[in-house]
Amino acid sequence: MSVLEIDHLNKSYGSLRALQDLTFDVRAGEIFGFVGSNGAGKTTAMRIMLGVLAADSGEVRWNGSALDLEARRRVGYMPEERGLYPKMKVGDQLMFLAGLHGMSPADARSAVDRWTDRLGVGARRGDNVEKLSLGNQQRVQLAAALVHDPDILVLDEPFSGLDPVAVDVMSTVLRERADAGVPVIFSSHQLDLVERLCDRVGIVRSGQMEALGTIDELRRTDRPRYLLDVRAEDAAVAATVTAVPGVTVLPATPRPGAVVVELDDASPEVAQTLLTSALRLGTVHEFSPVRPTLADLFRGVVSATDVPEVEPAEPAESPDGGRRRRGRREVAA
């Protein structure tokens, strides 16, 4: 099975540890959400995958072999900072980029037409990029990542600046690519979207992988929470609930007569005892587990005191493979 492996990546800028033994994989046919606060190391890791940055140690592998220059030609990359030529026409630019990946003019033209139409910018192929809205520029940037039919997709904040319709289009395209066997990894601060779209999620903090798994796996806890809604006086409900050993009432107050409780024990016996006690008070309208959202999980992993660091200016690749220097305030997005 095709796998993109990130194996013990380390990267430092002087005394700043941008990545610390970062390890995870992205499997064929899955969409992997790569999330973390500003400065967590996501963009640094993605740039190392693409060879734009060199790791101090560690390795990126594709199908068990080092992801070398030849293999990177089969990667579709979408940078957070748009890498398009603003004064070049959309169609000409995508043709040029397709040619860099070795496509014939006829194949390139077919791919450019197909992806610009699919992403809703077919009518803008003759316009300069600078004349497009930021959302349409983002669509063109995704077309640039897809035009050569890549074996791997690495996307840095692909949904930034998109309206809901464009988000739906891009989400559908990414799912189709994954269903075709392409490993897809993308970073995003839109955690509700990550939760809805991704098969697995990795939460990064200070360059380290702090949590990794499916949403269901990350939600599992040995201290489950429940919403209990019983038709009785609030004081009676609180007194009854707190009398059950191993049950704590949380500050949340969803509605009159309802409480959110946390159980010290995940065994069903404690939950059953709580429900039996509540039934003695009156009709129970709801007794359901309260599952944390990805945003809840994120807050639990990422400290609110995390502060983005300053990354030294690194040479960044222009679309034609040349080098230019740009100052950036980031370690990673």
mmCIF file of C-alpha atoms in Angstrom:
data_model
loop_
_atom_site.group_PDB
_atom_site.id
_atom_site.type_symbol
_atom_site.label_atom_id
_atom_site.label_comp_id
_atom_site.label_asym_id
_atom_site.label_seq_id
_atom_site.Cartn_x
_atom_site.Cartn_y
_atom_site.Cartn_z
ATOM 1 C CA MET A 1 0.000 0.000 0.000
ATOM 2 C CA SER A 2 1.298 3.453 -0.945
ATOM 3 C CA VAL A 3 2.368 5.450 2.097
ATOM 4 C CA LEU A 4 3.986 8.829 2.672
ATOM 5 C CA GLU A 5 6.135 8.489 5.803
ATOM 6 C CA ILE A 6 7.519 11.344 7.876
ATOM 7 C CA ASP A 7 10.124 9.740 10.099
ATOM 8 C CA HIS A 8 11.675 11.566 13.093
ATOM 9 C CA LEU A 9 12.091 14.951 11.408
ATOM 10 C CA ASN A 10 14.142 17.521 13.297
ATOM 11 C CA LYS A 11 14.723 21.114 12.271
ATOM 12 C CA SER A 12 16.233 24.004 14.219
ATOM 13 C CA TYR A 13 16.839 27.670 13.521
ATOM 14 C CA GLY A 14 19.606 28.527 15.947
ATOM 15 C CA SER A 15 18.208 27.851 19.407
ATOM 16 C CA LEU A 16 14.649 27.472 18.099
ATOM 17 C CA ARG A 17 13.500 23.851 17.696
ATOM 18 C CA ALA A 18 10.961 24.055 14.875
ATOM 19 C CA LEU A 19 10.484 20.267 14.600
ATOM 20 C CA GLN A 20 11.251 17.674 17.267
ATOM 21 C CA ASP A 21 11.225 14.034 16.156
ATOM 22 C CA LEU A 22 8.056 14.622 14.140
ATOM 23 C CA THR A 23 6.741 11.232 13.002
ATOM 24 C CA PHE A 24 3.533 10.212 11.233
ATOM 25 C CA ASP A 25 2.336 8.744 7.945
ATOM 26 C CA VAL A 26 -0.304 9.484 5.328
ATOM 27 C CA ARG A 27 -1.805 6.415 3.711
ATOM 28 C CA ALA A 28 -3.127 5.829 0.233
ATOM 29 C CA GLY A 29 -6.766 6.779 -0.048
ATOM 30 C CA GLU A 30 -6.955 8.911 3.079
ATOM 31 C CA ILE A 31 -7.227 12.616 3.822
ATOM 32 C CA PHE A 32 -4.960 13.592 6.706
ATOM 33 C CA GLY A 33 -5.612 16.800 8.633
ATOM 34 C CA PHE A 34 -2.458 18.464 9.933
ATOM 35 C CA VAL A 35 -3.451 20.987 12.597
ATOM 36 C CA GLY A 36 -1.736 23.133 15.195
ATOM 37 C CA SER A 37 -1.448 26.708 16.337
ATOM 38 C CA ASN A 38 0.583 29.314 14.459
ATOM 39 C CA GLY A 39 4.233 28.443 14.918
ATOM 40 C CA ALA A 40 3.594 24.746 15.605
ATOM 41 C CA GLY A 41 5.769 23.515 12.712
ATOM 42 C CA LYS A 42 3.267 22.486 10.044
ATOM 43 C CA THR A 43 4.597 24.585 7.166
ATOM 44 C CA THR A 44 8.186 23.723 8.068
ATOM 45 C CA ALA A 45 7.317 20.023 7.850
ATOM 46 C CA MET A 46 5.559 20.488 4.512
ATOM 47 C CA ARG A 47 8.491 22.407 3.058
ATOM 48 C CA ILE A 48 10.809 19.593 4.098
ATOM 49 C CA MET A 49 8.521 17.093 2.354
ATOM 50 C CA LEU A 50 8.868 19.153 -0.824
ATOM 51 C CA GLY A 51 12.627 19.625 -0.510
ATOM 52 C CA VAL A 52 12.294 23.402 -0.147
ATOM 53 C CA LEU A 53 13.899 23.064 3.287
ATOM 54 C CA ALA A 54 16.409 20.471 4.450
ATOM 55 C CA ALA A 55 15.828 18.639 7.723
ATOM 56 C CA ASP A 56 18.613 18.518 10.294
ATOM 57 C CA SER A 57 17.808 14.829 10.681
ATOM 58 C CA GLY A 58 15.067 12.383 9.833
ATOM 59 C CA GLU A 59 13.658 11.252 6.518
ATOM 60 C CA VAL A 60 10.618 11.561 4.274
ATOM 61 C CA ARG A 61 9.802 8.337 2.407
ATOM 62 C CA TRP A 62 7.366 7.377 -0.324
ATOM 63 C CA ASN A 63 6.584 3.674 -0.689
ATOM 64 C CA GLY A 64 9.552 2.844 1.507
ATOM 65 C CA SER A 65 12.134 4.871 -0.445
ATOM 66 C CA ALA A 66 13.487 8.353 0.214
ATOM 67 C CA LEU A 67 11.331 11.055 -1.375
ATOM 68 C CA ASP A 68 13.992 12.249 -3.797
ATOM 69 C CA LEU A 69 13.833 14.859 -6.553
ATOM 70 C CA GLU A 70 12.327 12.481 -9.088
ATOM 71 C CA ALA A 71 9.622 11.341 -6.676
ATOM 72 C CA ARG A 72 8.837 14.953 -5.748
ATOM 73 C CA ARG A 73 7.884 15.605 -9.358
ATOM 74 C CA ARG A 74 4.848 13.441 -8.607
ATOM 75 C CA VAL A 75 3.775 15.614 -5.671
ATOM 76 C CA GLY A 76 1.094 18.265 -5.978
ATOM 77 C CA TYR A 77 1.952 21.127 -3.615
ATOM 78 C CA MET A 78 -0.190 24.083 -2.681
ATOM 79 C CA PRO A 79 1.696 26.655 -0.578
ATOM 80 C CA GLU A 80 -0.027 28.894 1.941
ATOM 81 C CA GLU A 81 1.592 31.919 0.307
ATOM 82 C CA ARG A 82 0.396 31.813 -3.283
ATOM 83 C CA GLY A 83 3.205 30.933 -5.687
ATOM 84 C CA LEU A 84 1.587 32.266 -8.860
ATOM 85 C CA TYR A 85 2.892 34.902 -11.264
ATOM 86 C CA PRO A 86 0.398 37.778 -10.831
ATOM 87 C CA LYS A 87 0.892 39.296 -14.312
ATOM 88 C CA MET A 88 0.677 35.985 -16.188
ATOM 89 C CA LYS A 89 -2.560 34.661 -17.654
ATOM 90 C CA VAL A 90 -4.160 31.806 -15.737
ATOM 91 C CA GLY A 91 -4.170 29.370 -18.667
ATOM 92 C CA ASP A 92 -0.609 30.208 -19.769
ATOM 93 C CA GLN A 93 0.649 29.826 -16.230
ATOM 94 C CA LEU A 94 -0.934 26.417 -15.722
ATOM 95 C CA MET A 95 0.353 25.274 -19.124
ATOM 96 C CA PHE A 96 3.835 26.370 -18.106
ATOM 97 C CA LEU A 97 3.669 24.527 -14.778
ATOM 98 C CA ALA A 98 2.310 21.390 -16.453
ATOM 99 C CA GLY A 99 5.230 21.517 -18.878
ATOM 100 C CA LEU A 100 7.678 21.633 -15.962
ATOM 101 C CA HIS A 101 6.216 18.321 -14.857
ATOM 102 C CA GLY A 102 6.946 16.813 -18.277
ATOM 103 C CA MET A 103 3.472 16.935 -19.791
ATOM 104 C CA SER A 104 3.083 17.290 -23.554
ATOM 105 C CA PRO A 105 1.344 20.476 -24.778
ATOM 106 C CA ALA A 106 -1.757 18.525 -25.780
ATOM 107 C CA ASP A 107 -2.003 16.703 -22.427
ATOM 108 C CA ALA A 108 -1.286 19.922 -20.562
ATOM 109 C CA ARG A 109 -4.029 21.821 -22.427
ATOM 110 C CA SER A 110 -6.531 19.060 -21.705
ATOM 111 C CA ALA A 111 -5.619 19.029 -17.999
ATOM 112 C CA VAL A 112 -5.705 22.826 -17.712
ATOM 113 C CA ASP A 113 -9.145 22.995 -19.294
ATOM 114 C CA ARG A 114 -10.465 20.141 -17.169
ATOM 115 C CA TRP A 115 -9.260 21.474 -13.799
ATOM 116 C CA THR A 116 -10.094 25.119 -14.365
ATOM 117 C CA ASP A 117 -13.600 24.131 -15.445
ATOM 118 C CA ARG A 118 -13.965 21.763 -12.499
ATOM 119 C CA LEU A 119 -12.816 24.419 -10.011
ATOM 120 C CA GLY A 120 -15.027 27.129 -11.451
ATOM 121 C CA VAL A 121 -12.396 29.357 -13.072
ATOM 122 C CA GLY A 122 -12.623 28.121 -16.660
ATOM 123 C CA ALA A 123 -13.967 31.482 -17.821
ATOM 124 C CA ARG A 124 -10.925 33.222 -16.323
ATOM 125 C CA ARG A 125 -8.199 31.309 -18.179
ATOM 126 C CA GLY A 126 -7.419 34.385 -20.275
ATOM 127 C CA ASP A 127 -7.181 36.758 -17.269
ATOM 128 C CA ASN A 128 -4.041 37.718 -15.419
ATOM 129 C CA VAL A 129 -3.908 36.205 -11.939
ATOM 130 C CA GLU A 130 -3.755 39.641 -10.306
ATOM 131 C CA LYS A 131 -7.232 40.429 -11.682
ATOM 132 C CA LEU A 132 -8.809 37.526 -9.825
ATOM 133 C CA SER A 133 -10.362 37.636 -6.380
ATOM 134 C CA LEU A 134 -8.367 35.977 -3.611
ATOM 135 C CA GLY A 135 -10.798 33.063 -3.634
ATOM 136 C CA ASN A 136 -10.380 32.514 -7.367
ATOM 137 C CA GLN A 137 -6.612 32.780 -7.013
ATOM 138 C CA GLN A 138 -6.894 29.999 -4.440
ATOM 139 C CA ARG A 139 -8.820 27.883 -6.964
ATOM 140 C CA VAL A 140 -6.104 28.467 -9.570
ATOM 141 C CA GLN A 141 -3.447 27.521 -7.021
ATOM 142 C CA LEU A 142 -5.231 24.211 -6.430
ATOM 143 C CA ALA A 143 -5.459 23.673 -10.198
ATOM 144 C CA ALA A 144 -1.672 24.150 -10.313
ATOM 145 C CA ALA A 145 -1.276 21.416 -7.695
ATOM 146 C CA LEU A 146 -3.576 19.035 -9.599
ATOM 147 C CA VAL A 147 -2.711 19.720 -13.235
ATOM 148 C CA HIS A 148 -0.057 16.977 -13.524
ATOM 149 C CA ASP A 149 -2.242 14.287 -11.878
ATOM 150 C CA PRO A 150 0.042 13.917 -8.834
ATOM 151 C CA ASP A 151 0.519 10.770 -6.766
ATOM 152 C CA ILE A 152 0.609 12.786 -3.498
ATOM 153 C CA LEU A 153 -1.138 16.016 -2.501
ATOM 154 C CA VAL A 154 0.407 18.342 0.096
ATOM 155 C CA LEU A 155 -1.761 21.411 0.698
ATOM 156 C CA ASP A 156 -1.011 24.246 3.123
ATOM 157 C CA GLU A 157 -4.208 26.080 4.179
ATOM 158 C CA PRO A 158 -6.062 25.236 0.926
ATOM 159 C CA PHE A 159 -9.428 26.528 2.176
ATOM 160 C CA SER A 160 -8.205 29.964 3.210
ATOM 161 C CA GLY A 161 -10.329 32.752 1.740
ATOM 162 C CA LEU A 162 -12.875 30.464 0.060
ATOM 163 C CA ASP A 163 -16.622 30.997 0.195
ATOM 164 C CA PRO A 164 -18.856 28.055 1.231
ATOM 165 C CA VAL A 165 -19.552 27.016 -2.377
ATOM 166 C CA ALA A 166 -15.843 26.927 -3.189
ATOM 167 C CA VAL A 167 -15.165 24.999 0.029
ATOM 168 C CA ASP A 168 -17.685 22.370 -1.066
ATOM 169 C CA VAL A 169 -16.093 22.107 -4.520
ATOM 170 C CA MET A 170 -12.592 21.771 -3.117
ATOM 171 C CA SER A 171 -13.726 19.257 -0.468
ATOM 172 C CA THR A 172 -15.312 17.099 -3.173
ATOM 173 C CA VAL A 173 -12.163 17.234 -5.307
ATOM 174 C CA LEU A 174 -9.939 16.202 -2.383
ATOM 175 C CA ARG A 175 -12.227 13.307 -1.501
ATOM 176 C CA GLU A 176 -12.229 12.133 -5.117
ATOM 177 C CA ARG A 177 -8.434 12.253 -5.228
ATOM 178 C CA ALA A 178 -8.228 10.253 -1.996
ATOM 179 C CA ASP A 179 -10.759 7.733 -3.314
ATOM 180 C CA ALA A 180 -8.479 7.307 -6.346
ATOM 181 C CA GLY A 181 -5.697 6.215 -3.965
ATOM 182 C CA VAL A 182 -3.850 9.526 -3.565
ATOM 183 C CA PRO A 183 -2.595 10.326 -0.044
ATOM 184 C CA VAL A 184 -3.842 13.841 0.769
ATOM 185 C CA ILE A 185 -2.420 15.939 3.595
ATOM 186 C CA PHE A 186 -3.614 19.444 4.309
ATOM 187 C CA SER A 187 -3.239 21.960 7.112
ATOM 188 C CA SER A 188 -6.076 24.188 8.232
ATOM 189 C CA HIS A 189 -7.309 26.278 11.127
ATOM 190 C CA GLN A 190 -10.915 25.528 10.105
ATOM 191 C CA LEU A 191 -11.313 22.695 12.576
ATOM 192 C CA ASP A 192 -14.965 21.989 11.820
ATOM 193 C CA LEU A 193 -13.969 21.379 8.205
ATOM 194 C CA VAL A 194 -11.054 19.154 9.230
ATOM 195 C CA GLU A 195 -13.388 17.165 11.469
ATOM 196 C CA ARG A 196 -15.896 16.689 8.677
ATOM 197 C CA LEU A 197 -13.457 15.871 5.871
ATOM 198 C CA CYS A 198 -10.462 14.036 7.301
ATOM 199 C CA ASP A 199 -9.976 10.323 7.886
ATOM 200 C CA ARG A 200 -7.222 10.959 10.425
ATOM 201 C CA VAL A 201 -5.888 14.027 12.190
ATOM 202 C CA GLY A 202 -2.525 14.938 13.687
ATOM 203 C CA ILE A 203 -2.321 17.760 16.249
ATOM 204 C CA VAL A 204 1.108 19.375 16.433
ATOM 205 C CA ARG A 205 2.465 21.495 19.262
ATOM 206 C CA SER A 206 5.926 23.066 19.337
ATOM 207 C CA GLY A 207 7.122 20.828 16.508
ATOM 208 C CA GLN A 208 5.967 17.586 18.129
ATOM 209 C CA MET A 209 3.050 15.319 17.308
ATOM 210 C CA GLU A 210 0.881 15.471 20.426
ATOM 211 C CA ALA A 211 -2.221 13.587 19.237
ATOM 212 C CA LEU A 212 -2.778 11.344 16.235
ATOM 213 C CA GLY A 213 -5.698 9.217 15.071
ATOM 214 C CA THR A 214 -9.221 9.224 13.733
ATOM 215 C CA ILE A 215 -11.677 11.668 15.251
ATOM 216 C CA ASP A 216 -13.363 8.780 17.056
ATOM 217 C CA GLU A 217 -10.039 7.590 18.451
ATOM 218 C CA LEU A 218 -9.121 11.071 19.628
ATOM 219 C CA ARG A 219 -12.525 11.487 21.281
ATOM 220 C CA ARG A 220 -12.189 8.378 23.415
ATOM 221 C CA THR A 221 -11.725 9.112 27.090
ATOM 222 C CA ASP A 222 -11.731 7.279 30.407
ATOM 223 C CA ARG A 223 -13.828 10.138 31.847
ATOM 224 C CA PRO A 224 -16.951 10.209 29.664
ATOM 225 C CA ARG A 225 -19.463 13.059 29.760
ATOM 226 C CA TYR A 226 -23.243 12.898 29.450
ATOM 227 C CA LEU A 227 -26.088 15.325 28.965
ATOM 228 C CA LEU A 228 -28.939 14.516 31.355
ATOM 229 C CA ASP A 229 -32.285 16.240 30.814
ATOM 230 C CA VAL A 230 -34.914 15.328 33.407
ATOM 231 C CA ARG A 231 -38.167 17.121 34.129
ATOM 232 C CA ALA A 232 -37.548 18.138 37.736
ATOM 233 C CA GLU A 233 -36.407 21.112 39.781
ATOM 234 C CA ASP A 234 -32.805 22.117 39.084
ATOM 235 C CA ALA A 235 -31.846 21.816 42.743
ATOM 236 C CA ALA A 236 -33.318 18.317 42.970
ATOM 237 C CA VAL A 237 -31.507 17.252 39.806
ATOM 238 C CA ALA A 238 -28.171 18.584 41.069
ATOM 239 C CA ALA A 239 -28.611 16.933 44.476
ATOM 240 C CA THR A 240 -29.543 13.580 42.960
ATOM 241 C CA VAL A 241 -26.715 13.595 40.448
ATOM 242 C CA THR A 242 -24.012 14.563 42.941
ATOM 243 C CA ALA A 243 -25.175 11.811 45.279
ATOM 244 C CA VAL A 244 -24.115 9.182 42.748
ATOM 245 C CA PRO A 245 -20.517 8.076 43.472
ATOM 246 C CA GLY A 246 -18.053 8.957 40.706
ATOM 247 C CA VAL A 247 -20.242 11.633 39.070
ATOM 248 C CA THR A 248 -19.350 15.315 38.842
ATOM 249 C CA VAL A 249 -21.656 18.074 37.625
ATOM 250 C CA LEU A 250 -19.889 20.416 35.190
ATOM 251 C CA PRO A 251 -20.517 24.188 35.020
ATOM 252 C CA ALA A 252 -22.262 23.947 31.638
ATOM 253 C CA THR A 253 -26.027 24.561 31.853
ATOM 254 C CA PRO A 254 -27.539 23.616 28.470
ATOM 255 C CA ARG A 255 -31.161 24.385 29.514
ATOM 256 C CA PRO A 256 -33.415 24.269 32.626
ATOM 257 C CA GLY A 257 -33.537 20.770 34.070
ATOM 258 C CA ALA A 258 -30.491 19.652 32.091
ATOM 259 C CA VAL A 259 -26.981 19.119 33.381
ATOM 260 C CA VAL A 260 -23.699 17.970 31.887
ATOM 261 C CA VAL A 261 -21.896 15.448 34.052
ATOM 262 C CA GLU A 262 -18.502 13.786 33.968
ATOM 263 C CA LEU A 263 -18.001 10.216 35.135
ATOM 264 C CA ASP A 264 -14.840 9.079 36.894
ATOM 265 C CA ASP A 265 -15.282 5.615 35.412
ATOM 266 C CA ALA A 266 -16.053 4.707 31.807
ATOM 267 C CA SER A 267 -17.767 1.467 32.836
ATOM 268 C CA PRO A 268 -21.495 1.263 31.979
ATOM 269 C CA GLU A 269 -22.430 0.559 35.614
ATOM 270 C CA VAL A 270 -21.835 4.172 36.707
ATOM 271 C CA ALA A 271 -23.896 5.550 33.813
ATOM 272 C CA GLN A 272 -26.698 3.065 34.576
ATOM 273 C CA THR A 273 -26.761 4.051 38.255
ATOM 274 C CA LEU A 274 -26.973 7.712 37.267
ATOM 275 C CA LEU A 275 -29.863 7.080 34.862
ATOM 276 C CA THR A 276 -31.759 4.987 37.457
ATOM 277 C CA SER A 277 -31.435 7.775 40.013
ATOM 278 C CA ALA A 278 -32.626 10.376 37.499
ATOM 279 C CA LEU A 279 -35.711 8.310 36.606
ATOM 280 C CA ARG A 280 -36.861 8.493 40.227
ATOM 281 C CA LEU A 281 -37.109 12.273 39.862
ATOM 282 C CA GLY A 282 -39.274 12.392 36.768
ATOM 283 C CA THR A 283 -39.342 11.792 33.036
ATOM 284 C CA VAL A 284 -35.897 11.656 31.440
ATOM 285 C CA HIS A 285 -36.097 13.425 28.088
ATOM 286 C CA GLU A 286 -32.463 12.914 27.164
ATOM 287 C CA PHE A 287 -29.491 10.964 28.408
ATOM 288 C CA SER A 288 -26.771 11.068 25.794
ATOM 289 C CA PRO A 289 -22.978 11.102 25.601
ATOM 290 C CA VAL A 290 -21.328 14.482 25.070
ATOM 291 C CA ARG A 291 -18.452 14.007 22.661
ATOM 292 C CA PRO A 292 -15.723 16.606 22.369
ATOM 293 C CA THR A 293 -15.346 18.360 19.024
ATOM 294 C CA LEU A 294 -12.000 18.634 17.289
ATOM 295 C CA ALA A 295 -11.866 22.224 18.570
ATOM 296 C CA ASP A 296 -12.242 20.894 22.131
ATOM 297 C CA LEU A 297 -9.489 18.360 21.522
ATOM 298 C CA PHE A 298 -7.301 21.051 19.993
ATOM 299 C CA ARG A 299 -7.727 23.327 23.021
ATOM 300 C CA GLY A 300 -6.830 20.452 25.305
ATOM 301 C CA VAL A 301 -3.602 19.724 23.435
ATOM 302 C CA VAL A 302 -2.409 23.179 22.438
ATOM 303 C CA SER A 303 -1.565 25.559 25.265
ATOM 304 C CA ALA A 304 -3.172 28.976 25.076
ATOM 305 C CA THR A 305 0.221 30.442 25.909
ATOM 306 C CA ASP A 306 1.831 29.132 22.711
ATOM 307 C CA VAL A 307 3.294 32.082 20.813
ATOM 308 C CA PRO A 308 4.427 31.981 17.170
ATOM 309 C CA GLU A 309 8.168 32.224 16.786
ATOM 310 C CA VAL A 310 10.083 34.094 14.119
ATOM 311 C CA GLU A 311 11.590 32.022 11.340
ATOM 312 C CA PRO A 312 14.726 33.367 9.667
ATOM 313 C CA ALA A 313 14.182 34.316 6.040
ATOM 314 C CA GLU A 314 14.680 31.181 3.932
ATOM 315 C CA PRO A 315 15.048 31.015 0.164
ATOM 316 C CA ALA A 316 11.712 30.004 -1.332
ATOM 317 C CA GLU A 317 11.199 28.431 -4.730
ATOM 318 C CA SER A 318 9.452 30.380 -7.444
ATOM 319 C CA PRO A 319 7.136 28.410 -9.744
ATOM 320 C CA ASP A 320 9.873 27.990 -12.350
ATOM 321 C CA GLY A 321 12.238 26.405 -9.833
ATOM 322 C CA GLY A 322 14.343 29.559 -9.349
ATOM 323 C CA ARG A 323 15.144 31.006 -5.952
ATOM 324 C CA ARG A 324 14.059 34.198 -4.341
ATOM 325 C CA ARG A 325 14.369 35.511 -0.816
ATOM 326 C CA ARG A 326 11.449 36.570 1.228
ATOM 327 C CA GLY A 327 11.228 37.585 4.862
ATOM 328 C CA ARG A 328 8.476 35.749 6.796
ATOM 329 C CA ARG A 329 7.229 35.954 10.338
ATOM 330 C CA GLU A 330 6.582 32.277 10.992
ATOM 331 C CA VAL A 331 8.028 28.958 11.866
ATOM 332 C CA ALA A 332 4.991 27.334 10.380
ATOM 333 C CA ALA A 333 1.431 28.223 9.794
#
